[in-house]
GROMACS .gro file of C-alpha atoms in nm:
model
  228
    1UNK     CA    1  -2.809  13.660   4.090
    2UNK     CA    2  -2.936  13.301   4.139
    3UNK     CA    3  -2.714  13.002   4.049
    4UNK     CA    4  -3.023  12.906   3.818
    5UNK     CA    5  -2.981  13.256   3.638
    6UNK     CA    6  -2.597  13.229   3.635
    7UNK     CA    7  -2.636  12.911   3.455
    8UNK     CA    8  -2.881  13.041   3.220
    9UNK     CA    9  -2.628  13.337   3.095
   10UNK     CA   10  -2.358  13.117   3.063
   11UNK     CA   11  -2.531  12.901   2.825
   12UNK     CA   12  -2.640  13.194   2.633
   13UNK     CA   13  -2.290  13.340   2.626
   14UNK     CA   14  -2.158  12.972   2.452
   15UNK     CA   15  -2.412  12.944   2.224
   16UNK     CA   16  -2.325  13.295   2.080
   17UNK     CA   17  -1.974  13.242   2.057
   18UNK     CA   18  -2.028  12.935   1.872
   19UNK     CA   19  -2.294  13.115   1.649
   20UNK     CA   20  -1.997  13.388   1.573
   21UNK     CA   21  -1.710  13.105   1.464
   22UNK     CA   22  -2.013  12.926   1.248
   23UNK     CA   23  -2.076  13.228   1.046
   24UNK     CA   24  -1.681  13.303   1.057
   25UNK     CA   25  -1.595  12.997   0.894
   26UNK     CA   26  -1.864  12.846   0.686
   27UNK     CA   27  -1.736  12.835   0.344
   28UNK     CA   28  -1.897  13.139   0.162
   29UNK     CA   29  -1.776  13.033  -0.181
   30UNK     CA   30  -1.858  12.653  -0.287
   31UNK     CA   31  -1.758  12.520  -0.645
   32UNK     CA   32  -2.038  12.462  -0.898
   33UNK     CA   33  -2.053  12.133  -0.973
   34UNK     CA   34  -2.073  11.968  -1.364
   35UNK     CA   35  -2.433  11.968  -1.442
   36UNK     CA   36  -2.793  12.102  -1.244
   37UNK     CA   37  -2.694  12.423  -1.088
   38UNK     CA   38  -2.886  12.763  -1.028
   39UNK     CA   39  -2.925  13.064  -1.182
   40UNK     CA   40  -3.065  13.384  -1.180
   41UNK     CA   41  -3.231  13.473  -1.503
   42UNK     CA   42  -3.512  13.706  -1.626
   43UNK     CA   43  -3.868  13.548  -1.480
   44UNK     CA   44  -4.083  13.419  -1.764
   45UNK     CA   45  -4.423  13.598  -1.787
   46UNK     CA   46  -4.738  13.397  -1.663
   47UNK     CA   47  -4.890  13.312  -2.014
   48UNK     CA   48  -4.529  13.126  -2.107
   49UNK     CA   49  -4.585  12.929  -1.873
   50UNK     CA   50  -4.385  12.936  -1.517
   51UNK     CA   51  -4.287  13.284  -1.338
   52UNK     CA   52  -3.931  13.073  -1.155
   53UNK     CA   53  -3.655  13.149  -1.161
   54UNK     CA   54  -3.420  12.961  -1.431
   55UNK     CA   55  -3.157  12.673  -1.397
   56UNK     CA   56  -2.799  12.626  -1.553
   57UNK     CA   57  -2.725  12.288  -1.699
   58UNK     CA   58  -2.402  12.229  -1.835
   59UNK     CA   59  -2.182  11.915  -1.911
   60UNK     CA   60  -1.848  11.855  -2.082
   61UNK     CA   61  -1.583  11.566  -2.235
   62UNK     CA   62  -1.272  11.582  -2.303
   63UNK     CA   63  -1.188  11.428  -2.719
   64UNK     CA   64  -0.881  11.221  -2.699
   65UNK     CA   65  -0.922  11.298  -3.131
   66UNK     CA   66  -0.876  11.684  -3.072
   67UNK     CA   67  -0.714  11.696  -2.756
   68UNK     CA   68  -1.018  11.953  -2.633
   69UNK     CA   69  -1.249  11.973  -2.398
   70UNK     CA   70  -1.600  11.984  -2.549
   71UNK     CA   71  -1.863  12.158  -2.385
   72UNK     CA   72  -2.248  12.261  -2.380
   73UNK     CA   73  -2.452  12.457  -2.190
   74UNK     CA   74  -2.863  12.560  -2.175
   75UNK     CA   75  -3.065  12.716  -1.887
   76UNK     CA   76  -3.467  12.583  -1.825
   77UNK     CA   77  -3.709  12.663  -1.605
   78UNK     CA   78  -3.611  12.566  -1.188
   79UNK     CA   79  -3.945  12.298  -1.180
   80UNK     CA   80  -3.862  12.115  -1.502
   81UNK     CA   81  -3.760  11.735  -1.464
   82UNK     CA   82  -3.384  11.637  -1.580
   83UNK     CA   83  -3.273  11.296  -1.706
   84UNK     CA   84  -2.981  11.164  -1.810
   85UNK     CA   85  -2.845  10.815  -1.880
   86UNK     CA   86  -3.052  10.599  -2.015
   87UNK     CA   87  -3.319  10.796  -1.871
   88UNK     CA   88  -3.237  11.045  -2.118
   89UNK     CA   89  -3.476  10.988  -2.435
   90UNK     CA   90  -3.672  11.189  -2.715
   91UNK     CA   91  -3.324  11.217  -2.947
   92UNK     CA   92  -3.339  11.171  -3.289
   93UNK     CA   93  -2.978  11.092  -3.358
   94UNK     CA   94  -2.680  10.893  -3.171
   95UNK     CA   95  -2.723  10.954  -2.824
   96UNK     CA   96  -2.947  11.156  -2.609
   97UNK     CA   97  -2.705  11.347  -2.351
   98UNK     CA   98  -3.010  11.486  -2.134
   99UNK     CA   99  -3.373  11.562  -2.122
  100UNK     CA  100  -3.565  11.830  -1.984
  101UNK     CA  101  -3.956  11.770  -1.939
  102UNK     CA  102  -4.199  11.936  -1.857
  103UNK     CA  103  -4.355  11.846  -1.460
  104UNK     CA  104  -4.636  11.644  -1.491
  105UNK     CA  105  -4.879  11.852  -1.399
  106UNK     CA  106  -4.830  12.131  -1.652
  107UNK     CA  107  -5.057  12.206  -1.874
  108UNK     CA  108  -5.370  12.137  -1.654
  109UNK     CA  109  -5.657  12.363  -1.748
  110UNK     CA  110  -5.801  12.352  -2.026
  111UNK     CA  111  -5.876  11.989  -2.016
  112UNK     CA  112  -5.701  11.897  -2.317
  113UNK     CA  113  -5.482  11.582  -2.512
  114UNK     CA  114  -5.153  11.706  -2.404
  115UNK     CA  115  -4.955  11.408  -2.306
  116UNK     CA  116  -4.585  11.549  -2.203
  117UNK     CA  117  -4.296  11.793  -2.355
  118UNK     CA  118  -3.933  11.810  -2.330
  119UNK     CA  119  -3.609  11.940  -2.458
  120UNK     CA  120  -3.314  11.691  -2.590
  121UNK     CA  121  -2.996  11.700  -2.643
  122UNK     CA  122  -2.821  11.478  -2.809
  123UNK     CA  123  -2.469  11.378  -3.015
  124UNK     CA  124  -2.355  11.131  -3.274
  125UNK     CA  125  -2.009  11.070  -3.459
  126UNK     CA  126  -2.125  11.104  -3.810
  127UNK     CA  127  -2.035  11.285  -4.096
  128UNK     CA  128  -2.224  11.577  -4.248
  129UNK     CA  129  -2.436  11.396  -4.494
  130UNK     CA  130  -2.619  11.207  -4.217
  131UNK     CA  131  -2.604  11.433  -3.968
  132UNK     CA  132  -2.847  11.707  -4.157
  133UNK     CA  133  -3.101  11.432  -4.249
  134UNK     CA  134  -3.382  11.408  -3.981
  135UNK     CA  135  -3.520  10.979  -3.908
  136UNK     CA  136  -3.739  10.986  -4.149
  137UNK     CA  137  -3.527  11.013  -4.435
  138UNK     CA  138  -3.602  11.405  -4.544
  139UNK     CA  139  -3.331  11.671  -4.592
  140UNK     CA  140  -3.310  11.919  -4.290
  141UNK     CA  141  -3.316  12.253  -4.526
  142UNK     CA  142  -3.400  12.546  -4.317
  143UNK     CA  143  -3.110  12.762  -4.157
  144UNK     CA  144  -3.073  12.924  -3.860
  145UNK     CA  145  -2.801  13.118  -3.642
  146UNK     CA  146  -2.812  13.069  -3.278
  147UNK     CA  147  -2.539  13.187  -3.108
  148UNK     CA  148  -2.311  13.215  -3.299
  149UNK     CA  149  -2.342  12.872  -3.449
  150UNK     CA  150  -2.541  12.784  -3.770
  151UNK     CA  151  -2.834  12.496  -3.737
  152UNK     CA  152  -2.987  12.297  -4.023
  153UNK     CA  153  -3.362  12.237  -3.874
  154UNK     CA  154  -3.653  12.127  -3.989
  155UNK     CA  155  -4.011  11.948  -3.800
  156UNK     CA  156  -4.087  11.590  -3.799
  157UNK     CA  157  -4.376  11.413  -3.640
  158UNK     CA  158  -4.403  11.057  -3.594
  159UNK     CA  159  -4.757  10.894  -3.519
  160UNK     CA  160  -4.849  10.582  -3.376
  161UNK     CA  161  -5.099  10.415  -3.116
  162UNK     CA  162  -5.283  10.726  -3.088
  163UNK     CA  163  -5.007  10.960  -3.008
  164UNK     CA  164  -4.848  11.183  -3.214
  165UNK     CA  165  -4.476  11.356  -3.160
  166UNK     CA  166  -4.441  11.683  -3.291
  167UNK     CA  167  -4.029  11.763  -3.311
  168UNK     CA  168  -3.864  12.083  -3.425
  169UNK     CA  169  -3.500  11.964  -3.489
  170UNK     CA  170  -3.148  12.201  -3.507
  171UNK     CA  171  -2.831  12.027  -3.584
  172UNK     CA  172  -2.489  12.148  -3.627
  173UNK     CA  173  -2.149  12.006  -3.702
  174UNK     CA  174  -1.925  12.082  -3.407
  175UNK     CA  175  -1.584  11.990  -3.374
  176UNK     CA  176  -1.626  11.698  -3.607
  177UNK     CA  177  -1.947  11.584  -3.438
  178UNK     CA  178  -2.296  11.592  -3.489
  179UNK     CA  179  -2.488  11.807  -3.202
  180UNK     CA  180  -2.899  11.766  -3.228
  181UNK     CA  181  -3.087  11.995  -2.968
  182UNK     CA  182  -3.447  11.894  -2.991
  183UNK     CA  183  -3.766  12.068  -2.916
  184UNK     CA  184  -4.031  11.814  -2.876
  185UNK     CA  185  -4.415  11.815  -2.778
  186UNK     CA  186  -4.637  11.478  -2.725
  187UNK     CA  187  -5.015  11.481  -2.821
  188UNK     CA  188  -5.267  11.203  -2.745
  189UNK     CA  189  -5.526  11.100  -3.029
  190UNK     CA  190  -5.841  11.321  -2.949
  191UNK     CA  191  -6.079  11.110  -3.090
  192UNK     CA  192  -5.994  10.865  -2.804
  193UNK     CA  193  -6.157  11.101  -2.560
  194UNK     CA  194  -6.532  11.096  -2.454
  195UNK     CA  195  -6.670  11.392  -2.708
  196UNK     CA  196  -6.663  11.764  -2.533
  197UNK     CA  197  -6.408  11.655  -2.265
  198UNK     CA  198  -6.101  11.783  -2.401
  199UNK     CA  199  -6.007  12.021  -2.603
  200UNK     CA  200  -5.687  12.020  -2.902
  201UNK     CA  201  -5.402  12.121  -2.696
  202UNK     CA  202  -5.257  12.437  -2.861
  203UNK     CA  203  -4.872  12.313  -2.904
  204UNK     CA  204  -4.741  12.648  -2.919
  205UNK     CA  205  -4.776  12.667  -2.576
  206UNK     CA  206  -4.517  12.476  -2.511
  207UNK     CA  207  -4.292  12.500  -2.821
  208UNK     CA  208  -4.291  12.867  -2.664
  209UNK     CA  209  -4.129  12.784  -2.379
  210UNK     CA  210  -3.908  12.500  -2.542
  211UNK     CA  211  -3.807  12.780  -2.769
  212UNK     CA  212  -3.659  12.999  -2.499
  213UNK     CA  213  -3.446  12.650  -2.344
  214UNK     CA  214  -3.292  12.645  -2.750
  215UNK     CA  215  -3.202  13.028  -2.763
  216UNK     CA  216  -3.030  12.962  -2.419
  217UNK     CA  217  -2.798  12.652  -2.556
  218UNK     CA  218  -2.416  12.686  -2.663
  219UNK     CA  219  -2.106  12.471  -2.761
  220UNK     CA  220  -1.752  12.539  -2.709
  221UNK     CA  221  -1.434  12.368  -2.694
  222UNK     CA  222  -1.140  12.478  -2.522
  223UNK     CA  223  -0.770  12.309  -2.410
  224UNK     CA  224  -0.919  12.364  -2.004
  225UNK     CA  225  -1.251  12.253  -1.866
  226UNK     CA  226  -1.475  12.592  -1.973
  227UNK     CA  227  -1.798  12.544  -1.752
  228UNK     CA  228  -1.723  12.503  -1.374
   0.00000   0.00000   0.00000
């Protein structure tokens, strides 16, 4: 054997030994951060709208009131966009926590006024008298169980400057605090549009999908941090 070849297997020889004590001790289970993380869910069919896999996003805070932690939790599909802070809009009450949107390219064909849609959630210290009133100044009625909490809900829209908001909220009262998870979808006036270039965008296609993000969502308080 050649001193060229010699050196040639040797190389080989430390590369795979230090292959073998990579794969021995990379860490094989990693804690899930607060917040954006994955997970595997049951694929949505092509007409809802996206065939990805789903995302968790979950937050928590600990009430110095209670002495709790209080906790949330909804899964969305892996290519929606996530804001928080005061990035986080589309709330109707206190303050929005976070905001899932559709990507901006959703929606594309047929041509039509859709503008944008999103998913909100947000919380406000108020009592129950203000808390089942939606902006405008109307009683939210309606009932619904989701679960295992009961929502007052009820749809708003609010119109201005050629757009038009279309929002189905569901509050709750939830450990003393108001909880508003918001399905929201954003139409432009069609009259502003060049006649036959767009059609009415059919909403449902999106409150479909919005729809599955609200059946996902849950609160719970507990005397440890729950979601980790």
């Amino acid at each position: 054997m050649t001193t060229k070849n010699i050196v040639i297997s040797v190389l080989v020889a430390v590369v795979l030994v230090l292959l073998g004590i990579l794969a021995f001790t990379y860490p094989k289970n990693l804690p899930r951060p607060i917040g954006d993380t994955d997970q595997t869910s049951t694929p949505m069919s092509p007409t809802d709208y996206s065939s990805a896999d789903w995302k968790l996003w979950h937050d928590e805070e600990f009430s110095k009131a209670s002495g709790k932690y209080l906790a949330y939790a909804f899964s969305y599909p892996r290519d929606f966009d996530v804001r928080t802070g005061d990035q986080a809009v589309g709330g109707t009450i206190g303050e929005t926590k976070v905001q899932v949107l559709f990507p901006e390219d959703a929606f594309q064909t047929p041509q039509s006024n859709y503008a944008e849609g999103f998913f909100t959630v947000s919380e406000a210290a108020t009592r129950a008298a203000t808390c089942y009133v939606s902006p405008f100044g109307t009683a939210l009625t309606d009932m619904e169980t989701i679960n295992g909490l009961t929502y007052k809900t009820g749809t708003t829209t609010d119109a201005g400057a050629g757009n038009l908001y279309t929002s189905r909220l569901y509050r709750t009262m939830f450990d003393n605090r108001c909880f508003e998870a918001a399905l929201t979808v954003h139409t432009t006036n069609i009259g502003n549009y060049d006649p036959g270039t767009v059609v009415e965008f059919d909403k449902e296609r999106a409150f479909t999908v919005l729809d599955k993000i609200l059946r996902s969502f849950k609160l719970s308080t507990s005397t440890m941090p729950e979601l980790q």
